[in-house]
PDB file of C-alpha atoms in Angstrom:
ATOM      1  CA  MET A   1      -0.341  -0.009  -0.266  1.00 46.00           C
ATOM      2  CA  ARG A   2       1.143   3.475  -0.668  1.00 58.00           C
ATOM      3  CA  GLU A   3       2.102   5.770   1.940  1.00 71.00           C
ATOM      4  CA  LYS A   4      -0.758   8.352   1.959  1.00 86.00           C
ATOM      5  CA  ILE A   5       0.335  12.027   0.334  1.00 90.00           C
ATOM      6  CA  THR A   6       0.500  14.591   2.788  1.00 93.00           C
ATOM      7  CA  LYS A   7       2.480  18.112   2.419  1.00 94.00           C
ATOM      8  CA  GLN A   8       4.300  16.637   5.286  1.00 94.00           C
ATOM      9  CA  THR A   9       5.515  13.866   2.649  1.00 95.00           C
ATOM     10  CA  ILE A  10       5.225  16.149  -0.507  1.00 96.00           C
ATOM     11  CA  LEU A  11       7.932  18.923   2.175  1.00 96.00           C
ATOM     12  CA  GLN A  12      10.509  15.647   2.756  1.00 95.00           C
ATOM     13  CA  VAL A  13      10.346  14.714  -0.520  1.00 96.00           C
ATOM     14  CA  SER A  14      11.454  18.388  -1.738  1.00 96.00           C
ATOM     15  CA  THR A  15      13.787  18.476   0.840  1.00 96.00           C
ATOM     16  CA  GLU A  16      15.248  15.717  -0.943  1.00 96.00           C
ATOM     17  CA  ILE A  17      15.250  16.869  -4.237  1.00 96.00           C
ATOM     18  CA  VAL A  18      16.842  20.610  -3.090  1.00 95.00           C
ATOM     19  CA  ASN A  19      19.935  19.005  -0.671  1.00 95.00           C
ATOM     20  CA  GLN A  20      20.667  17.173  -3.174  1.00 94.00           C
ATOM     21  CA  GLN A  21      20.233  18.160  -6.788  1.00 94.00           C
ATOM     22  CA  GLY A  22      20.073  22.318  -5.328  1.00 89.00           C
ATOM     23  CA  PHE A  23      17.132  24.005  -4.988  1.00 87.00           C
ATOM     24  CA  GLU A  24      16.849  25.372  -8.772  1.00 89.00           C
ATOM     25  CA  ALA A  25      16.410  22.002 -10.388  1.00 92.00           C
ATOM     26  CA  LEU A  26      13.149  21.584  -7.919  1.00 94.00           C
ATOM     27  CA  THR A  27      10.063  21.073 -10.456  1.00 95.00           C
ATOM     28  CA  LEU A  28       6.404  19.288  -9.636  1.00 95.00           C
ATOM     29  CA  ALA A  29       7.384  17.035 -11.912  1.00 96.00           C
ATOM     30  CA  LYS A  30      10.157  15.402 -10.005  1.00 96.00           C
ATOM     31  CA  VAL A  31       8.103  16.015  -7.373  1.00 96.00           C
ATOM     32  CA  ALA A  32       5.124  14.121  -8.008  1.00 95.00           C
ATOM     33  CA  LYS A  33       7.631  11.504 -10.124  1.00 95.00           C
ATOM     34  CA  THR A  34       9.970  10.796  -6.256  1.00 94.00           C
ATOM     35  CA  LEU A  35       5.934  10.380  -5.064  1.00 94.00           C
ATOM     36  CA  LYS A  36       4.585   8.276  -7.648  1.00 93.00           C
ATOM     37  CA  ILE A  37       1.979   9.860  -7.933  1.00 93.00           C
ATOM     38  CA  LYS A  38       1.004  12.143 -11.595  1.00 94.00           C
ATOM     39  CA  THR A  39       1.864  15.717 -11.507  1.00 94.00           C
ATOM     40  CA  PRO A  40      -1.250  17.302 -10.772  1.00 93.00           C
ATOM     41  CA  SER A  41      -2.391  15.420  -7.460  1.00 92.00           C
ATOM     42  CA  LEU A  42      -0.389  17.863  -5.886  1.00 94.00           C
ATOM     43  CA  TYR A  43      -2.790  20.175  -6.381  1.00 93.00           C
ATOM     44  CA  ASN A  44      -4.724  18.685  -3.986  1.00 92.00           C
ATOM     45  CA  HIS A  45      -2.075  19.719  -1.136  1.00 94.00           C
ATOM     46  CA  LEU A  46      -0.511  22.452  -2.549  1.00 94.00           C
ATOM     47  CA  SER A  47      -1.237  25.775  -5.335  1.00 94.00           C
ATOM     48  CA  GLY A  48       1.730  25.127  -6.911  1.00 93.00           C
ATOM     49  CA  LEU A  49       5.404  25.327  -7.162  1.00 93.00           C
ATOM     50  CA  LYS A  50       5.623  29.165  -5.682  1.00 91.00           C
ATOM     51  CA  GLU A  51       3.983  27.748  -2.842  1.00 93.00           C
ATOM     52  CA  LEU A  52       6.769  24.747  -2.241  1.00 94.00           C
ATOM     53  CA  LYS A  53       9.656  26.790  -2.511  1.00 92.00           C
ATOM     54  CA  TYR A  54       8.279  29.172  -0.162  1.00 92.00           C
ATOM     55  CA  MET A  55       7.412  26.047   2.088  1.00 93.00           C
ATOM     56  CA  LEU A  56      11.056  24.851   1.335  1.00 94.00           C
ATOM     57  CA  THR A  57      11.666  27.678   2.869  1.00 93.00           C
ATOM     58  CA  LEU A  58      10.385  28.684   5.486  1.00 94.00           C
ATOM     59  CA  ASN A  59      11.340  24.904   6.631  1.00 95.00           C
ATOM     60  CA  ALA A  60      14.861  25.311   6.485  1.00 95.00           C
ATOM     61  CA  LEU A  61      14.890  28.900   8.367  1.00 95.00           C
ATOM     62  CA  ASN A  62      12.543  26.887  10.795  1.00 96.00           C
ATOM     63  CA  GLN A  63      15.639  23.966  11.089  1.00 96.00           C
ATOM     64  CA  LEU A  64      18.454  26.644  11.027  1.00 96.00           C
ATOM     65  CA  LYS A  65      16.546  28.642  13.982  1.00 97.00           C
ATOM     66  CA  HIS A  66      16.713  25.025  15.737  1.00 97.00           C
ATOM     67  CA  ALA A  67      20.496  24.149  14.754  1.00 97.00           C
ATOM     68  CA  ILE A  68      22.122  27.316  16.657  1.00 96.00           C
ATOM     69  CA  THR A  69      19.196  27.445  19.134  1.00 97.00           C
ATOM     70  CA  SER A  70      20.088  23.426  20.776  1.00 97.00           C
ATOM     71  CA  ALA A  71      24.084  24.811  20.018  1.00 96.00           C
ATOM     72  CA  ALA A  72      23.419  27.962  22.220  1.00 95.00           C
ATOM     73  CA  ILE A  73      21.355  26.323  25.733  1.00 94.00           C
ATOM     74  CA  GLY A  74      23.460  25.849  28.084  1.00 94.00           C
ATOM     75  CA  LYS A  75      26.259  28.045  26.837  1.00 94.00           C
ATOM     76  CA  SER A  76      27.110  31.561  26.895  1.00 90.00           C
ATOM     77  CA  GLY A  77      29.833  34.385  26.067  1.00 88.00           C
ATOM     78  CA  GLU A  78      32.594  33.224  23.929  1.00 90.00           C
ATOM     79  CA  ARG A  79      31.371  29.077  22.975  1.00 93.00           C
ATOM     80  CA  ALA A  80      27.710  29.830  22.763  1.00 94.00           C
ATOM     81  CA  LEU A  81      28.849  32.254  19.844  1.00 94.00           C
ATOM     82  CA  LYS A  82      31.360  29.322  18.907  1.00 94.00           C
ATOM     83  CA  ALA A  83      29.216  26.638  18.978  1.00 96.00           C
ATOM     84  CA  ILE A  84      26.394  28.745  16.803  1.00 95.00           C
ATOM     85  CA  GLY A  85      29.467  29.288  14.308  1.00 94.00           C
ATOM     86  CA  PHE A  86      29.318  26.105  14.440  1.00 96.00           C
ATOM     87  CA  ALA A  87      26.413  24.907  14.334  1.00 96.00           C
ATOM     88  CA  GLN A  88      25.110  27.288  10.973  1.00 95.00           C
ATOM     89  CA  ILE A  89      28.612  25.098   9.078  1.00 95.00           C
ATOM     90  CA  GLN A  90      27.365  22.246  10.210  1.00 96.00           C
ATOM     91  CA  PHE A  91      23.188  22.985   8.553  1.00 96.00           C
ATOM     92  CA  MET A  92      25.432  24.145   5.774  1.00 94.00           C
ATOM     93  CA  ARG A  93      27.258  20.201   4.875  1.00 94.00           C
ATOM     94  CA  GLU A  94      24.212  18.295   5.902  1.00 95.00           C
ATOM     95  CA  ASN A  95      21.965  20.644   4.659  1.00 95.00           C
ATOM     96  CA  PRO A  96      23.359  21.964   0.985  1.00 92.00           C
ATOM     97  CA  GLY A  97      19.821  23.532  -1.082  1.00 91.00           C
ATOM     98  CA  LEU A  98      17.493  23.858   2.105  1.00 92.00           C
ATOM     99  CA  TYR A  99      21.716  26.480   4.085  1.00 91.00           C
ATOM    100  CA  GLY A 100      20.767  28.565  -0.224  1.00 88.00           C
ATOM    101  CA  LEU A 101      17.794  29.134   0.574  1.00 87.00           C
ATOM    102  CA  THR A 102      18.086  31.141   3.979  1.00 87.00           C
ATOM    103  CA  ILE A 103      21.236  33.733   2.902  1.00 84.00           C
ATOM    104  CA  SER A 104      18.803  34.024  -1.246  1.00 74.00           C
ATOM    105  CA  ILE A 105      15.157  34.464   0.899  1.00 67.00           C
ATOM    106  CA  PRO A 106      12.547  35.068  -1.672  1.00 60.00           C
ATOM    107  CA  ASP A 107      10.164  37.041   0.033  1.00 63.00           C
ATOM    108  CA  SER A 108      11.538  38.280   3.385  1.00 63.00           C
ATOM    109  CA  CYS A 109       7.981  40.814   3.194  1.00 76.00           C
ATOM    110  CA  ASP A 110       5.894  37.804   4.490  1.00 85.00           C
ATOM    111  CA  PRO A 111       5.214  37.855   7.754  1.00 90.00           C
ATOM    112  CA  GLN A 112       5.688  33.743   9.090  1.00 92.00           C
ATOM    113  CA  ILE A 113       9.437  34.986   6.552  1.00 91.00           C
ATOM    114  CA  ALA A 114       9.798  37.876   8.434  1.00 89.00           C
ATOM    115  CA  GLN A 115       8.649  36.715  11.990  1.00 93.00           C
ATOM    116  CA  VAL A 116      11.554  33.960  11.665  1.00 94.00           C
ATOM    117  CA  SER A 117      14.378  35.141  10.064  1.00 91.00           C
ATOM    118  CA  SER A 118      13.901  37.603  13.110  1.00 91.00           C
ATOM    119  CA  GLU A 119      13.822  34.899  15.574  1.00 95.00           C
ATOM    120  CA  ILE A 120      16.549  33.781  13.978  1.00 93.00           C
ATOM    121  CA  ILE A 121      18.947  37.244  14.800  1.00 92.00           C
ATOM    122  CA  ALA A 122      17.460  37.514  18.050  1.00 93.00           C
ATOM    123  CA  ILE A 123      19.175  33.993  18.345  1.00 94.00           C
ATOM    124  CA  PHE A 124      22.041  35.903  18.034  1.00 92.00           C
ATOM    125  CA  LEU A 125      22.075  39.018  19.866  1.00 92.00           C
ATOM    126  CA  ARG A 126      20.471  37.240  22.931  1.00 93.00           C
ATOM    127  CA  VAL A 127      24.457  35.967  22.996  1.00 93.00           C
ATOM    128  CA  LEU A 128      26.160  38.694  21.721  1.00 91.00           C
ATOM    129  CA  GLU A 129      24.442  41.008  25.714  1.00 90.00           C
ATOM    130  CA  PRO A 130      27.254  40.339  27.068  1.00 88.00           C
ATOM    131  CA  TYR A 131      29.309  42.097  26.084  1.00 87.00           C
ATOM    132  CA  HIS A 132      27.169  44.452  25.375  1.00 86.00           C
ATOM    133  CA  LEU A 133      26.770  46.303  22.215  1.00 86.00           C
ATOM    134  CA  ARG A 134      24.972  48.699  20.822  1.00 85.00           C
ATOM    135  CA  GLU A 135      22.536  47.135  18.381  1.00 86.00           C
ATOM    136  CA  ALA A 136      24.029  47.798  15.329  1.00 86.00           C
ATOM    137  CA  SER A 137      27.785  47.109  16.527  1.00 86.00           C
ATOM    138  CA  ALA A 138      26.656  43.547  18.115  1.00 88.00           C
ATOM    139  CA  ILE A 139      24.899  43.183  14.029  1.00 89.00           C
ATOM    140  CA  HIS A 140      28.107  43.678  12.158  1.00 88.00           C
ATOM    141  CA  PHE A 141      29.496  40.762  15.007  1.00 89.00           C
ATOM    142  CA  VAL A 142      26.263  39.531  13.309  1.00 91.00           C
ATOM    143  CA  ARG A 143      27.024  39.248  10.004  1.00 91.00           C
ATOM    144  CA  GLY A 144      31.048  38.873  10.241  1.00 91.00           C
ATOM    145  CA  LEU A 145      30.338  35.432  12.029  1.00 92.00           C
ATOM    146  CA  ARG A 146      27.881  34.257   9.557  1.00 91.00           C
ATOM    147  CA  ALA A 147      30.071  35.223   6.495  1.00 93.00           C
ATOM    148  CA  LEU A 148      32.860  32.584   8.287  1.00 94.00           C
ATOM    149  CA  SER A 149      30.306  30.186   9.143  1.00 94.00           C
ATOM    150  CA  HIS A 150      29.470  30.795   5.343  1.00 93.00           C
ATOM    151  CA  GLY A 151      33.301  30.911   3.966  1.00 93.00           C
ATOM    152  CA  PHE A 152      34.777  27.807   4.837  1.00 94.00           C
ATOM    153  CA  SER A 153      30.928  25.896   4.377  1.00 92.00           C
ATOM    154  CA  THR A 154      30.978  27.884   0.776  1.00 91.00           C
ATOM    155  CA  LEU A 155      35.534  26.585   0.700  1.00 92.00           C
ATOM    156  CA  GLU A 156      34.940  23.336   2.120  1.00 91.00           C
ATOM    157  CA  LYS A 157      32.180  21.800  -0.504  1.00 88.00           C
ATOM    158  CA  GLN A 158      33.563  22.772  -3.793  1.00 87.00           C
ATOM    159  CA  GLY A 159      36.995  20.997  -2.118  1.00 87.00           C
ATOM    160  CA  GLY A 160      38.921  23.761  -1.004  1.00 88.00           C
ATOM    161  CA  PHE A 161      40.170  22.596   1.969  1.00 87.00           C
ATOM    162  CA  ASN A 162      42.118  19.355   0.167  1.00 84.00           C
ATOM    163  CA  MET A 163      45.575  20.312   2.952  1.00 86.00           C
ATOM    164  CA  ASN A 164      46.207  17.160   6.061  1.00 88.00           C
ATOM    165  CA  ILE A 165      45.538  19.694   8.678  1.00 89.00           C
ATOM    166  CA  PRO A 166      41.925  19.721   9.931  1.00 91.00           C
ATOM    167  CA  LEU A 167      39.756  22.022   8.891  1.00 92.00           C
ATOM    168  CA  GLU A 168      37.812  22.394  12.838  1.00 92.00           C
ATOM    169  CA  LYS A 169      41.252  23.750  13.629  1.00 94.00           C
ATOM    170  CA  SER A 170      41.736  26.717  11.126  1.00 94.00           C
ATOM    171  CA  ILE A 171      37.439  26.869  11.596  1.00 94.00           C
ATOM    172  CA  ASP A 172      38.250  27.103  15.898  1.00 94.00           C
ATOM    173  CA  LEU A 173      41.071  28.911  15.594  1.00 95.00           C
ATOM    174  CA  ALA A 174      38.801  31.589  12.843  1.00 95.00           C
ATOM    175  CA  PHE A 175      35.915  32.185  14.958  1.00 94.00           C
ATOM    176  CA  ASP A 176      38.687  32.664  17.730  1.00 93.00           C
ATOM    177  CA  THR A 177      39.840  35.497  15.709  1.00 93.00           C
ATOM    178  CA  LEU A 178      36.056  37.327  15.235  1.00 91.00           C
ATOM    179  CA  ILE A 179      35.374  36.940  18.603  1.00 89.00           C
ATOM    180  CA  ARG A 180      38.644  38.866  20.414  1.00 88.00           C
ATOM    181  CA  GLY A 181      38.631  41.009  18.072  1.00 87.00           C
ATOM    182  CA  LEU A 182      35.293  42.128  18.424  1.00 79.00           C
ATOM    183  CA  ILE A 183      36.234  41.778  22.958  1.00 73.00           C
ATOM    184  CA  GLY A 184      39.288  44.169  22.106  1.00 73.00           C
ATOM    185  CA  ALA A 185      37.535  46.787  20.100  1.00 72.00           C
ATOM    186  CA  LEU A 186      34.731  46.823  23.048  1.00 61.00           C
ATOM    187  CA  SER A 187      38.542  47.229  25.725  1.00 53.00           C
ATOM    188  CA  VAL A 188      39.278  50.011  23.360  1.00 54.00           C
ATOM    189  CA  ASN A 189      35.734  51.377  22.612  1.00 50.00           C
ATOM    190  CA  THR A 190      36.137  51.405  19.187  1.00 44.00           C
ATOM    191  CA  MET A 191      33.321  50.329  18.171  1.00 45.00           C
ATOM    192  CA  ARG A 192      30.615  51.032  16.772  1.00 46.00           C
TER     193      ARG A 192
END
């Protein structure tokens, strides 16, 4: 007996396609073929490809939020910041297609997407609270941490780290440098 088709099963199959083949490869025909149904049957569950892409984007953001929240729990300061950075990299490794949706959001004005995006930034800002940064300074730091995570993940995916030196150590050192740079800038009161 065939598994019942639901929005959740469609989302799972679509996630697999996106993570294996890229977001651009996603079509309703491909999803239907994977589910062993006719393409028009998908319209019993969603209005079309636009809705499916929206569902995937929202799912990607929620998964990323969960990953960084879980990483930060029970930690504070530098440990929490590094844990969040490593969690982002791990999310990118495990979900390369979904990750792309978290940085190139098709409809950032949508209330649900805006809400989850704000919640993700709020996690970073909460972890940064002990440093007593102005909001703009905190956002600069969040961007730096995200950029480091993105850079390491992208270079790793493209085979850019072929030396016999542990990559995790390089990542750890880069996060340390960013965090200590932040603390150093604060100590001389130059963070703006």
